[in-house]
GROMACS .gro file of C-alpha atoms in nm:
model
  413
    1UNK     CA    1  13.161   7.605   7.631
    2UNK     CA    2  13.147   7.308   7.361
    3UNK     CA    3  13.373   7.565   7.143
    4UNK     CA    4  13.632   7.590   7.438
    5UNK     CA    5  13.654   7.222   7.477
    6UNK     CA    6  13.713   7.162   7.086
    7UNK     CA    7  13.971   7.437   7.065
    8UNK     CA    8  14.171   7.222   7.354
    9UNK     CA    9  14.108   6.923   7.196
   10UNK     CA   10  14.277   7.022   6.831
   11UNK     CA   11  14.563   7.141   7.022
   12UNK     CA   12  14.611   6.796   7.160
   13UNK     CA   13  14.574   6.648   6.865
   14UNK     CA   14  14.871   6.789   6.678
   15UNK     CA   15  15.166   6.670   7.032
   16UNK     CA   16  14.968   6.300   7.009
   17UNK     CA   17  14.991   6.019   6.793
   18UNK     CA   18  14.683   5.904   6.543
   19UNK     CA   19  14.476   5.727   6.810
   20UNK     CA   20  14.398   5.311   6.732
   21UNK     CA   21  14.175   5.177   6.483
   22UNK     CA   22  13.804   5.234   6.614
   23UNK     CA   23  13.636   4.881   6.585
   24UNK     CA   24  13.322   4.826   6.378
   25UNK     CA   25  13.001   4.873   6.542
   26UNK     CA   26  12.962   4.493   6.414
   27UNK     CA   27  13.220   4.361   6.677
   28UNK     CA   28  13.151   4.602   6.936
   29UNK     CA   29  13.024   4.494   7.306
   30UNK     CA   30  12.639   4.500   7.291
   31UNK     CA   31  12.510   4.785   7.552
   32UNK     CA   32  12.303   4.675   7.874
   33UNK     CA   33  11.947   4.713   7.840
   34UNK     CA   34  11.870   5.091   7.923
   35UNK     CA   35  12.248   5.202   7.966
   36UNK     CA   36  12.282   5.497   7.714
   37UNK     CA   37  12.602   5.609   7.547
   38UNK     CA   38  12.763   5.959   7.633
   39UNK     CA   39  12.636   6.178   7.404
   40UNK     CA   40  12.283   6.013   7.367
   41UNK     CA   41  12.269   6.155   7.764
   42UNK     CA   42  12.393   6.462   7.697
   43UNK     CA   43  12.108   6.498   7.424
   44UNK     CA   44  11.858   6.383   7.678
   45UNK     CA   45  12.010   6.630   7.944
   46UNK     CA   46  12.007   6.907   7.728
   47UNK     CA   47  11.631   6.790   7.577
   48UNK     CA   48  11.544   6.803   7.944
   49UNK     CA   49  11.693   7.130   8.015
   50UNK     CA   50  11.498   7.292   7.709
   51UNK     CA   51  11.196   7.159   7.889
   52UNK     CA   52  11.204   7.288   8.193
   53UNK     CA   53  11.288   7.590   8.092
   54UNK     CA   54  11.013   7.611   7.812
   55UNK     CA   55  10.794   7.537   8.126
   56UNK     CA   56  10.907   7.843   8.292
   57UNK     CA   57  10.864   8.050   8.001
   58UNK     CA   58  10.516   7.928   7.941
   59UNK     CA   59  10.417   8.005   8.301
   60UNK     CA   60  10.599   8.313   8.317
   61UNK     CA   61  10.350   8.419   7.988
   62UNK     CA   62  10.008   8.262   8.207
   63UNK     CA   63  10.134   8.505   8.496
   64UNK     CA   64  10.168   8.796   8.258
   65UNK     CA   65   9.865   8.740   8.060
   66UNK     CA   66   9.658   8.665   8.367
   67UNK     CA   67   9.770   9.035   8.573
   68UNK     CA   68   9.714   9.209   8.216
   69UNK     CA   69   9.387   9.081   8.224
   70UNK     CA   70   9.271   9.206   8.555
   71UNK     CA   71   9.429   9.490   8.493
   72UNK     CA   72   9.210   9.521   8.174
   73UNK     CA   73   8.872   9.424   8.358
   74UNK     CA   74   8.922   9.685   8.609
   75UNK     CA   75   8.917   9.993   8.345
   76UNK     CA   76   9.253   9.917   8.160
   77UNK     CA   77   9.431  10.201   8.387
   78UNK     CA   78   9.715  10.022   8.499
   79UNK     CA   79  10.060   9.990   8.328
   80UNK     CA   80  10.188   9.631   8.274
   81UNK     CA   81  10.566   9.577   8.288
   82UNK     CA   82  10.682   9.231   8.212
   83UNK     CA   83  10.977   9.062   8.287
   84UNK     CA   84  11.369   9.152   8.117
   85UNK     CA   85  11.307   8.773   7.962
   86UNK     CA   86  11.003   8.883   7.817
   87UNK     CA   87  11.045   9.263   7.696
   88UNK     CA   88  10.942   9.317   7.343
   89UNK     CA   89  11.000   9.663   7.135
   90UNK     CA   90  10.673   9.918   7.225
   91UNK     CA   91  10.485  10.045   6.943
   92UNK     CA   92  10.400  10.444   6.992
   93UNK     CA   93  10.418  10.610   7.255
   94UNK     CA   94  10.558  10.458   7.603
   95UNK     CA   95  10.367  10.361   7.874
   96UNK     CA   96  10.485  10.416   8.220
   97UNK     CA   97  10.599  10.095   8.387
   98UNK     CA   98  10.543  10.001   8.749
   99UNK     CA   99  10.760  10.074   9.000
  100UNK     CA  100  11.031   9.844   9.076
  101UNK     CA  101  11.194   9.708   9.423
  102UNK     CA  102  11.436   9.947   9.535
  103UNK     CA  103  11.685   9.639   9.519
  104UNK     CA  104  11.827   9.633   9.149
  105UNK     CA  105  11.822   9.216   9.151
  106UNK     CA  106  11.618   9.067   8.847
  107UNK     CA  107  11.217   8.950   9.001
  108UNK     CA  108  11.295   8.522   9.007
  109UNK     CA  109  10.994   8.332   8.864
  110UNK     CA  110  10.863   8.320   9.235
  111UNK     CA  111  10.755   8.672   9.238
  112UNK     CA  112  10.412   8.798   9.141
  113UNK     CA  113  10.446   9.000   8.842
  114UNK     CA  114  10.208   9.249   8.973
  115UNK     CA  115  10.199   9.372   9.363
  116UNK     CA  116   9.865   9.302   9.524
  117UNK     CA  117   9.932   9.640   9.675
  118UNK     CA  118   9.894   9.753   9.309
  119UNK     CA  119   9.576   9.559   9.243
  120UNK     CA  120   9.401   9.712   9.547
  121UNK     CA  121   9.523  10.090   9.517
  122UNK     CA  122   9.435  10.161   9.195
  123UNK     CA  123   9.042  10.149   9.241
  124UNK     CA  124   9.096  10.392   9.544
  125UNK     CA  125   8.929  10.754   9.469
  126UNK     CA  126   9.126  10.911   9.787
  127UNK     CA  127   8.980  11.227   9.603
  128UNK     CA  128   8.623  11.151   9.725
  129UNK     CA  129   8.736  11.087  10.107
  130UNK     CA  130   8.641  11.353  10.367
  131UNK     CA  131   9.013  11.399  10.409
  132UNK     CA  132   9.337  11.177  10.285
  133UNK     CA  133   9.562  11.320  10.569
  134UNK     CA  134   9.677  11.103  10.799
  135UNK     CA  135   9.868  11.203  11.174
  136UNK     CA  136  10.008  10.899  11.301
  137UNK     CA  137  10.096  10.953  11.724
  138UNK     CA  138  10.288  10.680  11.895
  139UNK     CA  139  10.291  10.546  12.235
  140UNK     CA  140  10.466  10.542  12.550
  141UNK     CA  141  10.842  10.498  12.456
  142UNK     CA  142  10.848  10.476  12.089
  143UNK     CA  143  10.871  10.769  11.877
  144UNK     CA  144  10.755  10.879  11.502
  145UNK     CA  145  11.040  10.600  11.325
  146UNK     CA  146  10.769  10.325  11.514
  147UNK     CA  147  10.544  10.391  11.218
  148UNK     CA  148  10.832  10.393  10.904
  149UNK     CA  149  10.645  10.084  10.744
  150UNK     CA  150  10.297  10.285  10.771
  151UNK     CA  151  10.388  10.591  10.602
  152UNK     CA  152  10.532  10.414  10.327
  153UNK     CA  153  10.213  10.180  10.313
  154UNK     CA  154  10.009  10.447  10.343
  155UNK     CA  155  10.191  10.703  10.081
  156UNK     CA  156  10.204  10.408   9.805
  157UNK     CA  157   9.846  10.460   9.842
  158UNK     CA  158   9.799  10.802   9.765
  159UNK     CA  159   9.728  10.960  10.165
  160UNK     CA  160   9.939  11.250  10.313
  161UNK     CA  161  10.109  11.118  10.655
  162UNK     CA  162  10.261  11.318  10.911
  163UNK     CA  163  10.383  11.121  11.254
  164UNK     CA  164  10.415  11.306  11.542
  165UNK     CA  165  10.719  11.317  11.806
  166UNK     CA  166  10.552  11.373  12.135
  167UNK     CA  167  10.749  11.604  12.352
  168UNK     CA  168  11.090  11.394  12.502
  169UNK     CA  169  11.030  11.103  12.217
  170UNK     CA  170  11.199  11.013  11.936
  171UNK     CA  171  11.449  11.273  11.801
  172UNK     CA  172  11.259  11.574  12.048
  173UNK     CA  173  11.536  11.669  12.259
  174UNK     CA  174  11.392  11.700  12.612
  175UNK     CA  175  11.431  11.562  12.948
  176UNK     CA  176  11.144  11.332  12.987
  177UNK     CA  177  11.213  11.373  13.345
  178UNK     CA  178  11.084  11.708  13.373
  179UNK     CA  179  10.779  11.661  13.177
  180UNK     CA  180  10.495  11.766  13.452
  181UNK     CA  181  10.197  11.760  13.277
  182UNK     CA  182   9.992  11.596  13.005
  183UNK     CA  183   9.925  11.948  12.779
  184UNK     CA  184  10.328  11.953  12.764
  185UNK     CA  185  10.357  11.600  12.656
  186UNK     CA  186  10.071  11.662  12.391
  187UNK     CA  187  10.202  12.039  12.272
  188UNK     CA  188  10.408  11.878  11.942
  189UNK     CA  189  10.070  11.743  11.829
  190UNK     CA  190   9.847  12.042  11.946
  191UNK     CA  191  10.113  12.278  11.767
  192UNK     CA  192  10.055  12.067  11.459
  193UNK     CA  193   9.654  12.095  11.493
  194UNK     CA  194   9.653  12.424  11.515
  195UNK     CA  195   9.861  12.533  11.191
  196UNK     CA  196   9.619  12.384  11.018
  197UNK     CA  197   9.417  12.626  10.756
  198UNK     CA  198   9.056  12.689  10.827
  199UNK     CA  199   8.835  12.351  10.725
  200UNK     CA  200   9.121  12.131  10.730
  201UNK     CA  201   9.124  11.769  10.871
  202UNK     CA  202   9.287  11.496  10.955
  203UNK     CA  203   9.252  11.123  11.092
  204UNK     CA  204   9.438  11.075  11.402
  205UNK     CA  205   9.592  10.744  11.471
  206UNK     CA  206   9.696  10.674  11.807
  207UNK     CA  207   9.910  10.401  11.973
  208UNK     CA  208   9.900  10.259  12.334
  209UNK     CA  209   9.924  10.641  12.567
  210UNK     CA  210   9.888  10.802  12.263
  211UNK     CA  211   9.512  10.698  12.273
  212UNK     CA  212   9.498  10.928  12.538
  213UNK     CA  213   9.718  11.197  12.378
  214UNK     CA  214   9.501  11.185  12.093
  215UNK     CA  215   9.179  11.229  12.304
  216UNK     CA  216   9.322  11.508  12.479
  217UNK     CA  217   9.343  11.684  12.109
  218UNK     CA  218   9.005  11.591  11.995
  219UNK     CA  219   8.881  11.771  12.307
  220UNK     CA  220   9.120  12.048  12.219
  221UNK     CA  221   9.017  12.066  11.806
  222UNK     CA  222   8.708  11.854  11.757
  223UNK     CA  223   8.637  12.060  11.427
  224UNK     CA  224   9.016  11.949  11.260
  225UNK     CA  225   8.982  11.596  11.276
  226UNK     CA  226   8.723  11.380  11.050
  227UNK     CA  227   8.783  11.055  11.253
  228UNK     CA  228   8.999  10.952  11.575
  229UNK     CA  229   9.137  10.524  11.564
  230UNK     CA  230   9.274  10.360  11.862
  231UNK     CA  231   9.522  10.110  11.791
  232UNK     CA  232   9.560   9.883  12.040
  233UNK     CA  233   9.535  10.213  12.287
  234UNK     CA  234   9.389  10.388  12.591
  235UNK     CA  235   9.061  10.471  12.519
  236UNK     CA  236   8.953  10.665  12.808
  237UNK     CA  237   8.611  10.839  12.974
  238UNK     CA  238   8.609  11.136  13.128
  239UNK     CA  239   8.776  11.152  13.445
  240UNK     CA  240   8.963  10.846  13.408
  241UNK     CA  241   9.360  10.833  13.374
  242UNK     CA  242   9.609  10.645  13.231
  243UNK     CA  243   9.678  10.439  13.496
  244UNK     CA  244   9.347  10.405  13.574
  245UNK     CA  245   9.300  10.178  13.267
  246UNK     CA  246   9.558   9.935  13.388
  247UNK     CA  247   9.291   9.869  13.694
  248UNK     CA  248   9.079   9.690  13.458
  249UNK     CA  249   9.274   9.379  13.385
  250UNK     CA  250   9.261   9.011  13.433
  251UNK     CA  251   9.499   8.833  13.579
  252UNK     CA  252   9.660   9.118  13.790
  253UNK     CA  253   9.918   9.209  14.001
  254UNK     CA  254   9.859   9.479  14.272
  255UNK     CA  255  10.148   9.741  14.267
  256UNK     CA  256  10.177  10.065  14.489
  257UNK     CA  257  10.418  10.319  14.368
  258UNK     CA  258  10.492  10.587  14.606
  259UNK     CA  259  10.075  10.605  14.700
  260UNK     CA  260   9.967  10.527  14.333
  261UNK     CA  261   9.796  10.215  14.300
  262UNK     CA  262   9.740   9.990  14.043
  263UNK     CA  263   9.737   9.672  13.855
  264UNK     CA  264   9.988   9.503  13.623
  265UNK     CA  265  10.064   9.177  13.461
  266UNK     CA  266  10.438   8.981  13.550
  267UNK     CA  267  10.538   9.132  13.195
  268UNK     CA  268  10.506   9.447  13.252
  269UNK     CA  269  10.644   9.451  13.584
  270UNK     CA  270  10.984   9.289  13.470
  271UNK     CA  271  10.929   9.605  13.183
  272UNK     CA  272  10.921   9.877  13.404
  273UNK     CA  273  11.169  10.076  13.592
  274UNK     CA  274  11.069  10.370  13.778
  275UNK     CA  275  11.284  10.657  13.759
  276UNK     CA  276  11.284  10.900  14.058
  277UNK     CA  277  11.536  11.227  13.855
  278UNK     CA  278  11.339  11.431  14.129
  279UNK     CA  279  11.326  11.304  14.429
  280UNK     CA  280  11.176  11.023  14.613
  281UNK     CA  281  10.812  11.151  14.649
  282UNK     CA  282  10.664  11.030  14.323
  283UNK     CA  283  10.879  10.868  13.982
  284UNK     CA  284  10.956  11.137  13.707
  285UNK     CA  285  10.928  10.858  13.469
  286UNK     CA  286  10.936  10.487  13.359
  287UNK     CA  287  11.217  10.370  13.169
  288UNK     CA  288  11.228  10.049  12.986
  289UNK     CA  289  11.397   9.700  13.068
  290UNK     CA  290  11.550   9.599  12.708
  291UNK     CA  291  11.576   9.223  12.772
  292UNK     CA  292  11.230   9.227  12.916
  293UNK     CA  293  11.061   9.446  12.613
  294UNK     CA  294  11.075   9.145  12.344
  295UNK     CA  295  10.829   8.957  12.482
  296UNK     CA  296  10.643   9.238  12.595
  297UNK     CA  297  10.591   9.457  12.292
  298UNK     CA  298  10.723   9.250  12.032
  299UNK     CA  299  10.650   8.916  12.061
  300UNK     CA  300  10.508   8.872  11.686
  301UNK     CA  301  10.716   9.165  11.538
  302UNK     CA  302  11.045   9.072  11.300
  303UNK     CA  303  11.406   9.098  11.448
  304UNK     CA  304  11.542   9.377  11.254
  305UNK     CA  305  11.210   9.593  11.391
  306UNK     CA  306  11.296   9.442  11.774
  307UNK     CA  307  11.641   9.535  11.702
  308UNK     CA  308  11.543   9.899  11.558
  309UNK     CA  309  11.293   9.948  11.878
  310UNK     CA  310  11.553   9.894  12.137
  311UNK     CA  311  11.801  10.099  12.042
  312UNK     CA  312  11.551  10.402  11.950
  313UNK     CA  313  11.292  10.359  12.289
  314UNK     CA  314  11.278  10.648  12.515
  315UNK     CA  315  11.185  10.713  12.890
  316UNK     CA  316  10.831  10.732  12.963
  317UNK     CA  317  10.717  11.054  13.158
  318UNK     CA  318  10.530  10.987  13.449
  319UNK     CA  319  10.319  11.241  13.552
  320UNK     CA  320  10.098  11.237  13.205
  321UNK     CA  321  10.047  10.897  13.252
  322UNK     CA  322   9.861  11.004  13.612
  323UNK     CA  323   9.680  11.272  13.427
  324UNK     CA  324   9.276  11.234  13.433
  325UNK     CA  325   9.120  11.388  13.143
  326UNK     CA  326   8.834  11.567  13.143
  327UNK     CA  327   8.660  11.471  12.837
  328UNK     CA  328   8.258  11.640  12.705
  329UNK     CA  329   8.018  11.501  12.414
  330UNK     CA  330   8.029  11.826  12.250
  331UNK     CA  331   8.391  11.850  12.148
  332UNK     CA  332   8.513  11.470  12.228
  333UNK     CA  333   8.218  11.306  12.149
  334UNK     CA  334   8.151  11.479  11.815
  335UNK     CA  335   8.448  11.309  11.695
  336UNK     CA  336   8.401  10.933  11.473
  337UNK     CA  337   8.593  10.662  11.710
  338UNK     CA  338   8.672  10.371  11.569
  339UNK     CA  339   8.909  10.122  11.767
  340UNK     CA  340   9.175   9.820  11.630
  341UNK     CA  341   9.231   9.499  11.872
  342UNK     CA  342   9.555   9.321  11.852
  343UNK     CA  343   9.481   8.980  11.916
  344UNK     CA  344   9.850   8.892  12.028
  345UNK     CA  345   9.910   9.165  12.283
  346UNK     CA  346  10.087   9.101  12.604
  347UNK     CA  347  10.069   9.434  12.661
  348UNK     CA  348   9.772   9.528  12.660
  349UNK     CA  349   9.556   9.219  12.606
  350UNK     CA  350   9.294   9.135  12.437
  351UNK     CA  351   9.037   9.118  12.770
  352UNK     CA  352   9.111   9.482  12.820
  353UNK     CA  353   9.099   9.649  12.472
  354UNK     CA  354   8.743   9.478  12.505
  355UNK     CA  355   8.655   9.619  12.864
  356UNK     CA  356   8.801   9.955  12.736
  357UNK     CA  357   8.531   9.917  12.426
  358UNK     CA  358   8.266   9.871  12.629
  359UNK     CA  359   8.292  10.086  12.891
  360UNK     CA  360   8.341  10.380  12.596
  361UNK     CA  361   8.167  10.178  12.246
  362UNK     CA  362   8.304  10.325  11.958
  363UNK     CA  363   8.131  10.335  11.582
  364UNK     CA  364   8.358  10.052  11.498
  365UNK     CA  365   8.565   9.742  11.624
  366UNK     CA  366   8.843   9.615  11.404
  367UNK     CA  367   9.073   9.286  11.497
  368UNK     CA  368   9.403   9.219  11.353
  369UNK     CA  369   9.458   8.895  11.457
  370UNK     CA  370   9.828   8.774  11.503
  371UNK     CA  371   9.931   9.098  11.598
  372UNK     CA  372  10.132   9.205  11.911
  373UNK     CA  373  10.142   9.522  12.095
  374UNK     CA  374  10.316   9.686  11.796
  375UNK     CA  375  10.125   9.580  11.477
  376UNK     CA  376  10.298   9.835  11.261
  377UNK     CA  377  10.613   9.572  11.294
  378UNK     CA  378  10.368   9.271  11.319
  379UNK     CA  379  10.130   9.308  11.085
  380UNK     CA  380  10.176   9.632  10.872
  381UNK     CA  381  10.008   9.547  10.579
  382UNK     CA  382   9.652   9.443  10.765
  383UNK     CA  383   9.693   9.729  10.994
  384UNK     CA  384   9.700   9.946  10.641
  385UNK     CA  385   9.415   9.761  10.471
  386UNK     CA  386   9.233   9.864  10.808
  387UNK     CA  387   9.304  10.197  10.788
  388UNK     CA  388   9.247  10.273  10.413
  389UNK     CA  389   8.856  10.117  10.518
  390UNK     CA  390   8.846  10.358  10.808
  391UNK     CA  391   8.918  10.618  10.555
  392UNK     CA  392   8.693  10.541  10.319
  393UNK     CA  393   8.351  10.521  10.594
  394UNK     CA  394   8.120  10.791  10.521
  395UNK     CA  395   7.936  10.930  10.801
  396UNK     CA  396   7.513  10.843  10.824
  397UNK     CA  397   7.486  11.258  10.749
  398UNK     CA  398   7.712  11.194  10.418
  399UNK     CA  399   7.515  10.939  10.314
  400UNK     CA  400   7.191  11.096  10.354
  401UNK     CA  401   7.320  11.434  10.164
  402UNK     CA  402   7.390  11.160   9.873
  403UNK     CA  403   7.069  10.985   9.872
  404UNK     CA  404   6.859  11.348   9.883
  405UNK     CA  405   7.139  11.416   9.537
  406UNK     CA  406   7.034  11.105   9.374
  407UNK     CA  407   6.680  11.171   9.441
  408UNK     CA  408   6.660  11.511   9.280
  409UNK     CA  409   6.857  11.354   8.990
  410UNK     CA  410   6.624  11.100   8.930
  411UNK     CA  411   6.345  11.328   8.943
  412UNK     CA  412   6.501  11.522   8.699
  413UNK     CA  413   6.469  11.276   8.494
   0.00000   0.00000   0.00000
């Protein structure tokens, strides 16, 4: 730019007259104390400018140097990319880099050179698991896209995921209306069990009703799936329903719908609108306030996610919801439970997913605090730490197959 201004400034010159005699420094006006002249600021302006920005460079380095180093104590396994500012011509053979943001913008000084996600997959062995297939099944009125942010979480990490559109959810194209019976509502996620090959399994992840859908299957296929997890979800006993559950709340509301009692909180009434497609005996399903859902369902979960949720939510059928399940401890109770409580549920709170735990105590109780009825919007990177742990618990039979192994080893010796 100081090239541009000088080429303007010889053009001048040649249209103006020879400017006045400059006086001596001698009879010059002596300066105020501190005021500088212009180009003594400029110099300290640009002096300043080199600083800063040597400041920047330096802790851009201290970043890079520090993630190489971890990366270096932990087995030297993982590729180091550095900044455009800081790219230097590779010697031998190239290393793969890590992958980028899908955005193509520059990473500002403000990123972390290195993802944490990064950090923590790489000393995952998903190898060594019982099973690294995940089936993700999603509650009353949401549909597979609920989980979007959990299959990606949980694919950057190395598992298989599969999500499941229960029968009139999501893209399924049926009339929830006419759904009459649990088994129909399950059969997407029973037709998915069964092609399964022989010794094949999978952890089942179920949401809200799908805690119930997903007990329904591990009476159904006890032998395909490794470990069952209840997010925030209806964990059920034999015999009980659905609705049932909603019986055990604090602060309730009676409500009698068409001879079916039970309790509710002032959310959840403002929520829900019964739907009678088939005559005024009993609702064919529940359908779904939108202005009322927000605080509901979503009260923790980001805007775009609320947004995406109300314009993709489905009719709930009724008559699965009624269903009692008939549950045994040979099939059903051979299956690992673990269960997740959302700390920020409205819901569902957090004095029922607590009632629901003790009245059926799984191996494990996991808390993601902050999170609202839909932590795979609130909170989808806890919810995915919690899950990769989940994956990784052996069972007190595993363990004691490796101690016997290390025994004999050591007696080898």
């Amino acid at each position: 730019m100081g090239a541009l201004i000088s080429c303007f400034s010889a053009a001048e010159e040649t249209k103006r007259p020879p400017p006045p005699r400059r006086r001596s420094a001698v009879n010059a006006p002596p300066k105020a104390a501190g005021e500088l002249g212009s180009s003594e600021r400029w110099s300290k302006g640009r002096a300043g400018r080199k600083e800063r920005a040597e400041g920047a460079l330096i802790h851009e380095q201290a970043l890079a140097a520090a993630a190489a180093l971890l990366a270096q104590q932990n087995g030297g396994g993982l590729p180091f990319d550095r900044s455009s500012s800081l790219r230097y011509p590779g010697h031998g053979q190239k290393k793969q880099a890590l992958p980028r943001s899908s955005s193509s913008r520059a990473r500002s000084l403000t990123e972390p050179v290195v993802q944490p996600q990064q950090l923590v997959n790489q000393d995952l062995k998903i190898d060594n698991l019982e099973t690294n297939h995940f089936v993700l099944v999603h509650g009353g009125g949401f549909g597979a896209w609920c989980w979007y942010k959990t299959i990606a979480l949980l694919e950057d990490s190395g598992f298989k995921v599969d999500a499941i559109n229960l029968t009139g959810s999501g893209n399924h194209c049926f009339d929830t209306n006419k759904i009459t019976a649990l088994p129909e509502y399950v059969q997407p996620l029973t037709s998915f069990l069964e092609s399964l090959g022989d010794g094949e399994k999978v952890i089942l992840v179920g949401h809200d009703f799908g805690g119930a859908c997903i007990s329904y299957a591990m009476e159904m296929f006890p032998s395909k799936i490794a470990k069952a997890v209840f997010l925030c979800a209806a964990m059920l006993t034999s015999g009980q329903s659905t609705l049932d559950m909603f019986s055990q709340q604090v602060s309730i509301h009676p409500c009698n719908i068409s001879g079916y009692k039970f309790n509710t909180n002032d959310l959840m009434q403002q929520a829900q609108i019964f739907v009678y497609a088939n005559g005024n005996d009993h609702p064919s399903a529940i359908d779904l306030n939108k202005p009322s859902l927000k605080e509901l369902l979503f009260n923790q979960s980001p805007a775009k996610d609320v947004a995406l949720a109300l314009v993709s939510m489905r009719p709930i059928p009724f008559a699965p919801v009624l269903e009692k399940l008939s549950l045994t401890d040979k099939n059903y109770g051979s299956v690992r439970r673990f269960y997740i409580e959302t700390t920020e549920d409205n819901a569902m709170p957090i004095s029922l997913q607590q009632n629901l735990c003790s009245s059926n105590p799984p191996e494990r109780i996991f808390r993601l605090k902050g999170a609202d009825h839909s932590p795979f919007f609130s909170k989808p990177q806890a919810l995915n730490k919690i899950l990769v742990e989940i994956s990784k618990i052996t069972s007190p039979q595993e363990d004691l197959r490796k101690a016997k192994k290390a025994e004999m080893l050591l007696s080898n010796i």
